[in-house]
Amino acid sequence: MSRINIMNKTGALGCLCVLVLFMSACAGLNGENTTDKPLAGEETAHEERYEAEDAQIRGKIIRQTDKEGFSGKSYVSGFTEDGDKIIFTIKNEKDGFYDLVFRASGIGGKKENTIYVDGRCEGILLTEESDVFLDSVLKRVYLTRGEHKITLEKDWGWLDLDCLYLKESAPMDDEVYQASGVLADKEADACAEELMKYLCGIYGEKILSGQYSLYGPDGKEIQLINRLTGEYPAILGMDMKDYSLTAAEHGAKPQVTEWAEEYWEKGGIIALSWHWLLPDRYVRGEWWQALYADETTIDLDAVLNGRDKEGCELLMKDLDRMAMELQKLQKQDIPVLWRPFHEADGGWFWWSRGGPDCYKKLWRLMFDKFTREYDLHNLIWVYSGMGEEWYPGDAYVDIIGEDIYPAKSCISAQGDKFLNALDYTDTVKPVMLSESGFLPEPENAARDGIYWLGCVLWGEDYLIREPGCGGHSDHLLPGSVIKNFYNNDKVITRKELPDFKEIIALSES
């Protein structure tokens, strides 16, 4: 999953072949951040400025003057305790979309904190670490004319904040939804091509519903959604974690491919992630923690460049196992939204240990191994590494995914995250909520012009009160939000999908 929690818990290719694939994958490196970075002291064309020291402060935030470059009498620092927040009272002259520009810097690394407007969650503000104050921007927030309360509340915390500006947002460009639908895999099967054609056809007009489930079509999450809404999600998301050889060696008996076949037969779309568990030789603690950077010791650069030959062979065995499992779906003409190596930018998974360059090499290695060696052509490749610097390149990516976990009961469209994802590449790629801790309110999304291709909600405690309990919990997602999302005409459920099997059969005839 994400930083929140993980859903509950053979012949190898030689390293020479690996290096050939690796060099092929490295050819043609391609690649904004939520942070604008003017030079220290540079004047920017802002509207009215609201000084942090004049705002309402709650908690253990303090006023300071140590750092140079602040604009008023001081700046504020801290945001280290839960509940720490600062509240600006602002006034705008007309209805419209505004960028909220916070002049700030992260302490001890980049930081994410939550922004509220008049008490409702609007988004997550990313602030880079810096010795000077930088512009951290939350884009495209809709404000009616008049007075508003803008609150920055601690999430990760550790922030220096100078002031807040408001700027009118740039208009949305309709071309951002005009994706070509041409797949990165030039030998893609008809099933993948037809699904991608459909996805691009609805992109910018509708949002696909989606749900991760620990136990596939019969999981408690799917049952609960049906009881609440009378509907089933268009996309079923599942995890291939237990197909890792480490899991198999410890007795795991996964059924994900069988569940994928079942949901496809019922008319749904399949999305698969892989919390890849490393071999035991790289694991510090328990085997099921072998996906975390802090619990593993792998030197990814050494593996990819042939210095760790044994590690190279072990990873290739895992890739072989996964490719053969995915081939079972290919033989059934089942396309897959394939999302490996997610959330690299967070640093909590082992595949981010070597930095962006190693990450991109690993992605390309998998892509080439699957498509060339195993002729796997039913995959639609979804990148959710969560940053431009990790982007493997247009030749290896079909869809851009964002994994977003805002404050509880957030229903904003998260337009800032959507717009930043568009900047990973100059090519128009569909953008989806590939993993989500919230459901955007469809009417807000339509008003804001923010149409995520789909929203795949994470499972367990985002829907279920506790493991083994089938009742709904209002802790994070109220039942009313789920009902409103699934019963809105801008949201596509499973029964509203076309008959992909018939479409694919006709395209192959």
XYZ file of C-alpha atoms in Angstrom, residues 22-31 360-361 364 391-396:
19
model
C 19.403 -3.114 -18.355
C 21.405 -1.302 -21.057
C 18.447 -1.482 -23.391
C 16.175 -0.113 -20.696
C 18.523 2.775 -19.979
C 18.465 4.049 -23.549
C 16.590 7.296 -24.033
C 16.165 8.637 -20.493
C 13.110 10.810 -20.417
C 11.548 12.208 -17.909
C 14.234 4.209 -13.606
C 16.702 1.469 -14.539
C 12.880 -0.257 -17.651
C 9.436 9.226 -14.101
C 10.813 6.354 -16.258
C 9.995 8.028 -19.584
C 7.124 8.145 -22.052
C 8.338 4.981 -23.791
C 7.669 2.999 -20.593
